[in-house]
Short mmCIF file of C-alpha atoms in Angstrom, two decimals:
data_model
loop_
_atom_site.label_atom_id
_atom_site.label_comp_id
_atom_site.label_asym_id
_atom_site.label_seq_id
_atom_site.Cartn_x
_atom_site.Cartn_y
_atom_site.Cartn_z
CA MET A 338 0.17 -0.20 0.13
CA LEU A 339 0.83 3.64 -0.34
CA ILE A 340 1.80 5.90 2.86
CA ARG A 341 3.10 8.76 1.61
CA PHE A 342 4.46 10.16 -2.14
CA SER A 343 6.30 13.07 -2.08
CA VAL A 344 7.68 14.64 -4.61
CA GLN A 345 9.93 18.33 -6.09
CA ASN A 346 10.97 20.42 -9.26
CA ILE A 347 9.58 17.61 -11.18
CA TYR A 348 6.71 19.08 -13.90
CA SER A 349 4.37 21.63 -12.33
CA PHE A 350 5.84 20.39 -8.66
CA ARG A 351 8.46 23.73 -7.51
CA ASP A 352 8.22 23.10 -3.93
CA LYS A 353 7.92 19.91 -2.30
CA VAL A 354 4.57 18.57 -1.90
CA THR A 355 3.61 16.10 -0.63
CA PHE A 356 0.26 13.48 -1.17
CA SER A 357 -0.83 11.05 2.69
CA MET A 358 -2.69 7.73 2.70
CA LEU A 359 -2.84 8.47 6.30
CA PRO A 360 -6.26 8.65 8.43
CA GLY A 361 -6.70 11.80 10.21
CA LEU A 362 -8.41 11.77 13.34
CA GLU A 363 -11.70 10.86 11.98
CA ARG A 364 -13.68 8.83 13.64
CA LEU A 365 -16.35 7.26 10.34
CA LYS A 366 -16.29 4.84 8.69
CA PRO A 367 -13.66 2.72 10.46
CA GLU A 368 -13.85 0.31 7.52
CA HIS A 369 -11.88 2.58 5.36
CA LYS A 370 -8.58 1.48 7.39
CA SER A 371 -6.60 -0.73 6.82
CA GLY A 372 -4.78 -3.09 9.80
CA PRO A 373 -2.12 -1.92 11.33
CA VAL A 374 1.41 -2.85 10.18
CA ASP A 375 4.30 -1.27 12.52
CA GLY A 376 1.26 -0.06 13.64
CA ILE A 377 0.48 2.18 10.14
CA SER A 378 -3.05 2.11 9.18
CA LEU A 379 -4.17 3.61 5.77
CA LEU A 380 -6.33 4.47 4.32
CA LYS A 381 -7.64 2.52 0.71
CA THR A 382 -8.81 5.14 -0.81
CA GLY A 383 -7.63 9.18 -2.07
CA LEU A 384 -9.19 11.88 -4.93
CA VAL A 385 -7.79 14.55 -6.05
CA TYR A 386 -9.72 17.43 -7.64
CA GLY A 387 -9.05 20.09 -9.48
CA ALA A 388 -8.96 22.77 -12.40
CA ASN A 389 -7.36 21.57 -15.39
CA ALA A 390 -4.32 22.31 -15.89
CA SER A 391 -3.73 21.87 -11.97
CA GLY A 392 -0.93 19.92 -12.30
CA LYS A 393 -3.55 16.12 -11.15
CA SER A 394 -2.08 14.44 -14.35
CA ASN A 395 0.90 15.48 -13.65
CA LEU A 396 0.98 13.45 -10.14
CA ALA A 397 0.26 10.29 -11.84
CA ARG A 398 2.68 10.55 -14.71
CA ILE A 399 5.68 11.08 -11.95
CA ILE A 400 4.59 8.29 -9.98
CA SER A 401 4.74 6.23 -12.94
CA PHE A 402 8.28 8.06 -14.28
CA GLY A 403 9.39 6.70 -10.62
CA LYS A 404 8.23 3.34 -10.87
CA PHE A 405 9.72 3.52 -14.57
CA LEU A 406 13.49 4.52 -12.79
CA VAL A 407 13.06 1.59 -10.92
CA LEU A 408 11.90 -1.32 -13.09
CA LYS A 409 13.51 -0.40 -15.95
CA GLY A 410 16.03 2.79 -16.17
CA PHE A 411 17.65 4.95 -19.47
CA LYS A 412 20.52 3.18 -21.22
CA PRO A 413 24.17 3.85 -19.97
CA ASP A 414 25.03 7.06 -21.03
CA SER A 415 21.81 8.02 -21.78
CA PRO A 416 20.53 11.40 -19.98
CA ILE A 417 17.21 10.97 -17.49
CA SER A 418 14.50 12.11 -19.98
CA TYR A 419 12.47 14.26 -17.63
CA HIS A 420 11.04 17.82 -17.27
CA PRO A 421 12.12 20.36 -13.96
CA PHE A 422 10.27 22.93 -13.31
CA LYS A 423 10.51 25.49 -16.06
CA LEU A 424 8.78 28.17 -14.72
CA ASP A 425 11.45 29.76 -12.21
CA VAL A 426 15.47 30.09 -13.12
CA SER A 427 16.63 28.29 -10.08
CA THR A 428 14.77 25.41 -10.68
CA ARG A 429 16.08 25.18 -14.58
CA GLU A 430 19.52 23.70 -12.90
CA ALA A 431 18.66 22.54 -9.62
CA PRO A 432 18.18 18.75 -8.63
CA SER A 433 14.91 17.16 -8.93
CA GLN A 434 13.25 14.86 -6.04
CA ILE A 435 10.49 11.78 -6.25
CA GLU A 436 10.44 9.38 -2.45
CA TYR A 437 7.95 6.40 -2.21
CA GLU A 438 6.30 5.60 1.47
CA ILE A 439 4.53 2.53 1.43
CA GLN A 440 3.48 -0.20 2.88
CA THR A 441 4.15 -4.27 1.82
CA HIS A 442 4.86 -7.75 3.14
CA GLY A 443 4.41 -6.53 6.95
CA ALA A 444 6.76 -3.71 6.63
CA ASN A 445 6.52 -0.50 5.72
CA TYR A 446 9.72 1.63 3.75
CA ALA A 447 10.96 4.92 2.81
CA TYR A 448 12.92 4.57 -0.82
CA GLY A 449 13.70 7.50 -2.80
CA PHE A 450 16.23 9.73 -4.99
CA VAL A 451 17.66 13.13 -5.80
CA PHE A 452 18.48 13.15 -9.12
CA SER A 453 19.43 15.63 -12.04
CA ALA A 454 19.28 14.89 -16.37
CA GLU A 455 22.22 13.11 -15.78
CA THR A 456 22.88 11.53 -12.28
CA ILE A 457 21.58 10.43 -9.70
CA LYS A 458 22.85 12.11 -7.24
CA GLU A 459 21.30 10.44 -4.00
CA GLU A 460 19.30 6.95 -3.23
CA TRP A 461 18.30 5.89 0.15
CA LEU A 462 16.17 2.95 1.78
CA TYR A 463 14.71 2.71 5.57
CA LYS A 464 12.42 0.25 6.76
CA ILE A 465 10.21 2.63 9.21
CA SER A 466 7.91 2.75 11.90
CA ARG A 467 5.80 4.94 14.45
CA LYS A 468 9.08 4.37 16.75
CA LYS A 469 11.92 4.35 14.37
CA GLU A 470 14.17 3.51 11.46
CA ILE A 471 15.93 1.27 10.04
CA LYS A 472 18.33 2.10 7.13
CA ILE A 473 18.60 -0.51 4.49
CA PHE A 474 21.71 1.71 2.54
CA THR A 475 21.89 5.24 0.99
CA ARG A 476 23.73 6.54 -2.11
CA ASP A 477 25.15 10.66 -2.22
CA ALA A 478 28.70 11.91 -3.88
CA GLY A 479 30.39 9.77 -1.27
CA GLY A 480 29.59 6.48 -2.72
CA PHE A 481 27.14 3.93 -0.48
CA ASP A 482 26.35 3.06 2.71
CA LEU A 483 26.22 -0.98 2.89
CA ASN A 484 26.94 -2.34 6.10
CA TYR A 485 23.10 -3.45 7.05
CA LEU A 486 23.45 -5.16 3.96
CA VAL A 487 27.28 -6.13 4.67
CA LYS A 488 25.96 -7.49 8.52
CA LYS A 489 23.42 -9.24 6.78
CA ASN A 490 25.35 -11.14 4.46
CA SER A 491 27.44 -13.55 6.87
CA SER A 492 30.33 -14.55 4.31
CA GLU A 493 33.15 -12.49 2.41
CA ASP A 494 31.53 -13.65 -1.11
CA GLU A 495 28.76 -12.70 -0.42
CA ARG A 496 29.47 -9.30 0.61
CA MET A 497 31.36 -8.91 -2.00
CA PHE A 498 28.55 -9.45 -3.96
CA ILE A 499 27.24 -6.90 -2.34
CA LYS A 500 29.59 -4.42 -2.75
CA SER A 501 30.32 -4.65 -6.28
CA LEU A 502 26.58 -4.32 -7.60
CA ALA A 503 26.78 -1.08 -6.19
CA LYS A 504 30.33 -0.58 -7.22
CA SER A 505 28.67 -1.35 -10.97
CA THR A 506 25.71 0.34 -10.83
CA LEU A 507 26.11 3.23 -13.85
CA ASP A 508 25.95 7.17 -13.09
CA ASN A 509 21.72 7.26 -13.99
CA GLN A 510 20.83 4.44 -12.68
CA LEU A 511 19.60 3.61 -9.75
CA PHE A 512 20.82 0.76 -7.25
CA LEU A 513 16.79 -1.12 -6.79
CA ASN A 514 17.19 -1.22 -10.95
CA LYS A 515 21.32 -2.71 -10.56
CA VAL A 516 19.52 -4.72 -8.38
CA LEU A 517 16.40 -6.34 -10.03
CA SER A 518 18.63 -6.45 -13.82
CA SER A 519 21.58 -8.99 -11.86
CA LYS A 520 21.59 -12.36 -11.05
CA ILE A 521 21.05 -12.32 -6.66
CA GLU A 522 20.06 -15.60 -6.64
CA GLY A 523 22.54 -17.88 -5.24
CA ASN A 524 24.77 -15.11 -4.75
CA ILE A 525 23.36 -12.86 -1.22
CA SER A 526 21.53 -14.58 1.13
CA ASP A 527 19.19 -12.47 1.92
CA ILE A 528 18.64 -9.14 0.03
CA SER A 529 14.47 -8.93 0.87
CA ASP A 530 14.08 -5.78 2.12
CA ILE A 531 15.53 -4.46 -1.33
CA THR A 532 13.71 -7.08 -3.11
CA ASN A 533 10.74 -6.44 -1.38
CA VAL A 534 9.98 -3.27 -2.65
CA ILE A 535 11.06 -3.61 -6.01
CA ASP A 536 8.57 -6.39 -6.09
CA TRP A 537 5.61 -3.92 -5.10
CA PHE A 538 6.89 -1.60 -7.78
CA GLN A 539 7.21 -4.75 -10.07
CA ASN A 540 3.29 -6.09 -8.94
CA THR A 541 1.53 -4.02 -6.35
CA LEU A 542 1.60 -0.76 -8.16
CA GLN A 543 -0.79 0.50 -11.62
CA VAL A 544 -1.05 3.52 -12.85
CA ILE A 545 -4.07 3.26 -15.52
CA PHE A 546 -4.24 6.99 -17.55
CA PRO A 547 -7.78 7.79 -20.34
CA ASP A 548 -6.41 5.94 -22.97
CA ASP A 549 -4.57 2.50 -21.30
CA LYS A 550 -6.01 -0.90 -21.40
CA TYR A 551 -5.39 -3.09 -18.10
CA ASN A 552 -4.60 -7.06 -17.79
CA GLU A 553 -6.22 -7.13 -21.18
CA GLY A 554 -4.66 -10.83 -20.41
CA ILE A 555 -7.90 -11.83 -18.62
CA LYS A 556 -9.54 -11.81 -21.83
CA THR A 557 -7.86 -14.54 -22.18
CA GLU A 558 -8.92 -16.32 -19.18
CA LEU A 559 -13.03 -16.03 -20.57
CA THR A 560 -12.38 -19.06 -22.19
CA ASN A 561 -10.84 -22.20 -19.69
CA ASN A 562 -11.58 -20.36 -15.78
CA ALA A 563 -15.10 -20.06 -15.59
CA LYS A 564 -15.04 -18.78 -12.30
CA THR A 565 -13.26 -15.75 -14.00
CA LYS A 566 -16.68 -15.40 -16.62
CA GLU A 567 -18.76 -15.30 -14.45
CA LEU A 568 -17.29 -12.55 -12.24
CA PHE A 569 -17.36 -11.06 -15.22
CA CYS A 570 -20.26 -11.12 -16.97
CA LYS A 571 -22.48 -10.15 -14.01
CA LEU A 572 -20.50 -6.81 -13.46
CA LEU A 573 -21.13 -6.05 -17.24
CA LYS A 574 -24.56 -7.04 -16.22
CA TYR A 575 -24.44 -5.07 -12.24
CA PHE A 576 -23.43 -1.29 -14.88
CA ASN A 577 -26.16 -2.20 -16.82
CA THR A 578 -23.87 -2.14 -20.13
CA GLY A 579 -26.63 -4.88 -22.59
CA VAL A 580 -23.44 -6.77 -22.32
CA ASP A 581 -25.68 -11.14 -21.94
CA ASP A 582 -22.31 -12.85 -22.50
CA VAL A 583 -18.47 -11.77 -22.93
CA CYS A 584 -16.69 -14.90 -25.75
CA LEU A 585 -13.06 -15.52 -27.84
CA GLN A 586 -13.92 -15.95 -31.43
CA GLU A 587 -11.15 -17.25 -33.98
CA VAL A 588 -10.44 -14.29 -37.22
CA ASP A 589 -8.24 -14.62 -40.73
CA LEU A 590 -5.02 -13.05 -39.30
CA ARG A 591 -4.39 -11.18 -42.37
CA LYS A 592 -7.77 -9.53 -42.01
CA ILE A 593 -6.30 -7.54 -39.17
CA ASN A 594 -5.67 -4.22 -39.65
CA ILE A 595 -2.28 -4.82 -37.96
CA PRO A 596 1.16 -3.69 -40.64
CA GLU A 597 2.55 -7.43 -41.59
CA VAL A 598 5.59 -6.77 -39.88
CA VAL A 599 4.63 -6.32 -36.55
CA ILE A 600 2.45 -9.90 -37.23
CA ASN A 601 6.08 -11.19 -38.65
CA HIS A 602 7.97 -10.04 -35.27
CA ILE A 603 5.14 -11.99 -33.75
CA LYS A 604 5.10 -14.59 -34.92
CA ASP A 605 9.29 -14.91 -35.19
CA ASP A 606 8.23 -14.71 -30.98
CA LEU A 607 5.68 -17.49 -31.41
CA MET A 608 7.80 -20.05 -33.61
CA ALA A 609 11.10 -19.75 -31.43
CA ALA A 610 8.65 -19.99 -27.80
CA LYS A 611 7.80 -23.15 -28.95
CA SER A 612 4.65 -22.81 -26.88
CA ARG A 613 1.62 -23.12 -27.78
CA ASN A 614 0.16 -22.08 -24.29
CA MET A 615 1.67 -19.05 -25.53
CA LYS A 616 0.16 -15.81 -26.61
CA VAL A 617 0.60 -12.39 -27.82
CA THR A 618 -1.54 -9.62 -26.72
CA LEU A 619 -3.16 -7.14 -29.09
CA SER A 620 -5.01 -4.13 -28.74
CA THR A 621 -5.78 -1.32 -31.20
CA ALA A 622 -7.62 1.59 -30.67
CA PHE A 623 -10.83 -1.07 -30.41
CA ASN A 624 -10.55 -4.22 -30.43
CA THR A 625 -8.38 -7.19 -28.24
CA TYR A 626 -6.72 -10.20 -30.12
CA PHE A 627 -4.59 -12.95 -29.15
CA ILE A 628 -1.90 -14.94 -30.93
CA ALA A 629 -0.81 -18.09 -30.62
CA LEU A 630 0.32 -21.25 -32.33
CA GLY A 631 -2.13 -24.15 -33.26
CA LYS A 632 -1.49 -27.91 -32.75
CA GLY A 633 -0.08 -28.18 -36.34
CA GLY A 634 2.20 -24.93 -35.67
CA GLU A 635 0.42 -22.38 -38.11
CA ILE A 636 -0.65 -19.07 -36.20
CA LYS A 637 -4.16 -18.64 -35.07
CA ALA A 638 -5.85 -15.26 -33.82
CA THR A 639 -8.91 -14.55 -31.66
CA LYS A 640 -10.49 -12.01 -30.86
CA PHE A 641 -12.33 -10.36 -27.66
CA MET A 642 -15.77 -10.29 -28.82
CA THR A 643 -19.65 -8.86 -26.77
CA VAL A 644 -22.95 -11.12 -26.91
CA HIS A 645 -26.41 -9.82 -27.45
CA ASN A 646 -29.37 -11.62 -27.07
CA VAL A 647 -31.85 -11.14 -29.47
CA LYS A 648 -35.94 -10.57 -28.93
CA GLY A 649 -37.77 -13.57 -31.22
CA SER A 650 -34.28 -15.65 -31.41
CA ASP A 651 -32.47 -18.62 -30.07
CA LYS A 652 -29.28 -17.34 -30.93
CA PRO A 653 -27.40 -14.21 -29.70
CA ILE A 654 -25.71 -11.57 -31.70
CA TYR A 655 -21.81 -10.65 -31.43
CA PHE A 656 -20.16 -6.95 -31.83
CA ASP A 657 -15.88 -6.78 -31.58
CA THR A 658 -15.98 -4.03 -29.22
CA GLU A 659 -15.47 -1.49 -31.39
CA SER A 660 -19.78 -1.11 -32.15
CA GLU A 661 -19.75 -0.67 -28.49
CA SER A 662 -20.24 2.51 -26.98
CA ASP A 663 -16.89 5.02 -25.26
CA GLY A 664 -19.12 4.10 -21.75
CA THR A 665 -19.60 -0.06 -22.43
CA ASN A 666 -15.40 -0.45 -23.97
CA ARG A 667 -14.33 1.53 -20.28
CA ILE A 668 -15.79 0.20 -18.19
CA ILE A 669 -14.48 -3.37 -20.04
CA ASP A 670 -11.07 -1.83 -19.33
CA TYR A 671 -12.51 -0.82 -15.21
CA ILE A 672 -13.09 -4.70 -14.73
CA PRO A 673 -9.99 -6.28 -14.43
CA VAL A 674 -8.56 -3.83 -12.36
CA LEU A 675 -12.25 -4.10 -10.07
CA GLN A 676 -10.75 -7.47 -9.89
CA ASP A 677 -7.06 -7.13 -9.16
CA LEU A 678 -8.91 -4.82 -6.05
CA ILE A 679 -11.12 -7.45 -4.76
CA LEU A 680 -9.30 -10.40 -5.26
CA LYS A 681 -5.40 -9.38 -4.86
CA ASP A 682 -3.51 -6.21 -2.80
CA LYS A 683 -2.65 -3.37 -5.55
CA VAL A 684 -2.57 -0.31 -5.22
CA PHE A 685 -4.28 1.25 -8.51
CA VAL A 686 -3.59 4.89 -9.51
CA ILE A 687 -6.01 6.24 -11.97
CA ASP A 688 -5.99 9.42 -14.04
CA GLU A 689 -8.93 10.87 -15.03
CA ILE A 690 -11.42 8.05 -13.50
CA GLU A 691 -14.62 8.93 -15.22
CA ARG A 692 -13.89 9.93 -18.74
CA SER A 693 -16.89 8.21 -20.82
CA LEU A 694 -18.55 7.12 -17.86
CA HIS A 695 -21.37 8.94 -16.28
CA PRO A 696 -21.35 9.75 -12.78
CA ASN A 697 -23.37 6.60 -11.08
CA LEU A 698 -21.43 4.38 -12.91
CA VAL A 699 -17.65 6.53 -10.78
CA TYR A 700 -19.82 5.88 -7.87
CA ASP A 701 -20.95 2.71 -7.79
CA ILE A 702 -16.98 1.75 -8.96
CA PHE A 703 -15.64 3.08 -5.30
CA LYS A 704 -19.32 1.42 -3.65
CA LEU A 705 -18.23 -1.61 -4.95
CA PHE A 706 -14.18 -1.40 -3.91
CA LEU A 707 -15.39 -0.41 -0.41
CA THR A 708 -17.94 -2.77 0.31
CA PHE A 709 -15.72 -5.26 -0.84
CA CYS A 710 -12.25 -5.00 -0.39
CA LYS A 711 -12.32 -4.88 3.90
CA LYS A 712 -9.74 -7.99 4.00
CA ARG A 713 -7.39 -6.46 0.84
CA LYS A 714 -5.21 -4.36 1.98
CA SER A 715 -6.40 -2.33 -1.52
CA GLN A 716 -6.25 1.20 -2.57
CA LEU A 717 -7.63 2.57 -4.36
CA ILE A 718 -6.16 6.49 -5.80
CA VAL A 719 -7.55 8.69 -8.11
CA SER A 720 -7.69 11.89 -10.49
CA THR A 721 -11.12 13.21 -10.80
CA HIS A 722 -13.42 16.54 -11.96
CA GLU A 723 -16.30 13.37 -10.78
CA SER A 724 -18.46 16.15 -8.33
CA SER A 725 -20.77 13.51 -7.15
CA LEU A 726 -17.98 11.56 -5.35
CA LEU A 727 -18.39 14.61 -2.90
CA THR A 728 -19.91 13.23 0.15
CA GLN A 729 -19.77 11.55 3.63
CA LYS A 730 -22.00 9.89 2.39
CA LEU A 731 -18.82 7.77 0.74
CA LEU A 732 -16.35 9.25 1.46
CA ARG A 733 -14.11 10.35 4.68
CA LYS A 734 -12.99 14.13 4.92
CA ASP A 735 -9.65 12.37 4.72
CA GLU A 736 -9.40 10.45 1.66
CA ILE A 737 -10.26 13.64 -0.55
CA TRP A 738 -7.95 15.99 -1.66
CA PHE A 739 -7.46 19.33 -3.88
CA MET A 740 -4.96 20.27 -6.56
CA VAL A 741 -4.51 24.32 -7.16
CA LYS A 742 -1.49 26.00 -9.37
CA ASP A 743 -0.34 29.15 -7.73
CA LYS A 744 0.45 32.17 -9.45
CA GLU A 745 3.81 31.20 -10.28
CA GLY A 746 2.80 27.70 -12.38
CA GLY A 747 3.43 25.46 -9.07
CA SER A 748 1.29 22.74 -8.36
CA HIS A 749 0.13 22.51 -4.80
CA LEU A 750 -1.67 20.09 -2.20
CA SER A 751 -4.53 20.26 0.35
CA SER A 752 -6.66 17.58 2.35
CA LEU A 753 -10.02 18.69 2.95
CA ASN A 754 -9.50 17.46 6.49
CA GLU A 755 -7.47 20.87 6.79
CA TYR A 756 -11.26 22.54 6.50
CA MET A 757 -13.21 22.60 8.68
CA VAL A 758 -16.17 21.48 7.25
CA ARG A 759 -19.76 19.69 9.78
CA PHE A 760 -20.57 15.93 8.03
CA ASP A 761 -24.06 17.00 7.65
CA LYS A 762 -22.51 20.06 5.01
CA SER A 763 -22.62 19.31 1.39
CA ILE A 764 -19.08 18.92 0.42
CA ARG A 765 -20.29 19.48 -3.36
CA LYS A 766 -21.84 22.73 -4.12
CA ASP A 767 -18.92 23.84 -1.35
CA TYR A 768 -16.22 22.78 -4.04
CA LEU A 769 -17.91 23.83 -6.99
CA LEU A 770 -18.47 27.33 -5.44
CA GLY A 771 -14.70 26.90 -5.02
CA ARG A 772 -14.42 28.15 -1.07
CA PHE A 773 -11.43 24.50 -1.83
CA LYS A 774 -10.16 26.40 -4.91
CA GLY A 775 -9.52 23.29 -7.19
CA VAL A 776 -12.24 24.63 -10.03
CA PRO A 777 -10.77 27.22 -12.33
CA ASP A 778 -10.49 30.37 -11.96
CA LEU A 779 -11.69 32.18 -14.93
CA GLY A 780 -11.09 35.96 -16.17
CA ASN A 781 -13.20 38.42 -16.43
CA LYS A 782 -15.60 37.92 -19.62
CA TYR A 783 -15.80 41.70 -20.23
CA ASP A 784 -11.95 41.38 -21.45
CA ILE A 785 -13.01 39.76 -24.36
CA GLU A 786 -15.85 41.08 -25.56
CA ASP A 787 -14.91 43.67 -28.28
CA LEU A 788 -13.33 40.19 -29.56
CA PHE A 789 -16.87 38.31 -31.09
CA LYS A 790 -18.20 42.33 -31.92
CA GLU A 791 -18.82 42.02 -35.66
CA GLY A 792 -16.46 44.73 -37.74
CA ASP A 793 -17.66 47.99 -38.72
#
């Protein structure tokens, strides 16, 4: 789970800004909090409101960017490609900073780094609780402090391997990325604090932007996993999409509107793998295809389809998802998200969750999550304009945040918990009236009046 996320001097964030999932003193809706780990309980939902260009999407971008640096990083000798705050001369050459405080594998960690386009200047990992912190490692201009890791591994070979990992970490590379890309199994007895954090980035944190599709591969399970298909179809009916069933339908690979060079690459990969269990998922703007080897070694393609019953006929009609509405397609995209949130321990950060969805559907997504995730350590963190969610009947005050830009173009965050708001007060009305500042600050319409006057 995410405890806190801090950022400084990246995109629209000039000053240090911290987004927190730590609960306030509010006693309402205790089920919205997770069970404590080393004395730290966390909120399950977080919503960020704000005007267009206030910085909401930038927050998601930076969370995703940090994940990219941990899991992939940049090529050797390549610059770290990002944008520091550009509207202040003093920040253009100043370093930037990202820090994640997370809860994973029964422990709490603080992991962060300071960087520029050329190099990682600092990096640190601490195990934390309410009473103390343990330094796992640090890195700065003077080198690495690996004493904790060295003491946990008794043999000289292990200690030398840890030190060689640090020594071979490139200037533009995070130490966590170096560990991830190295063969540590059999070479180090205990580096679990680092692998725990890497696992959180790999398997827990998911960032979804408006045009993203999440876990398209789940659609292949619908043909051989009855429980997965039943849940998928029940959710489609719950959200009143009009879809009665889903299936995979075999299609002619030659008739798919995909460049031949891409198909040839897929064929080569499948032939090299020589496994009928391997499937390549191919998503276009509207449709999802699965390509695999057939029994005779030939390439076969299937297409995800929706099924609709036809009045007066016992034969259904099949639609590709291109024929479905934007709203239905967005619900189809979100069903795997809901399944993972409710059945696994996941942290989803979703930018513009309301895109193409009716307000009632967005509201119900939160209701479903909060109803069925009580035993899970999952979190749903979103940026949104959807004001219908601004009610204390659904959320706690400490789950609602507002993003605003100052006159110099810097983004800032504030929590609704900082305002004196009664439980029975209409948050939505006050928000739209601008009390919490997360709404557009429009100019004077008379300043542009002359532009619309007809010429003489």
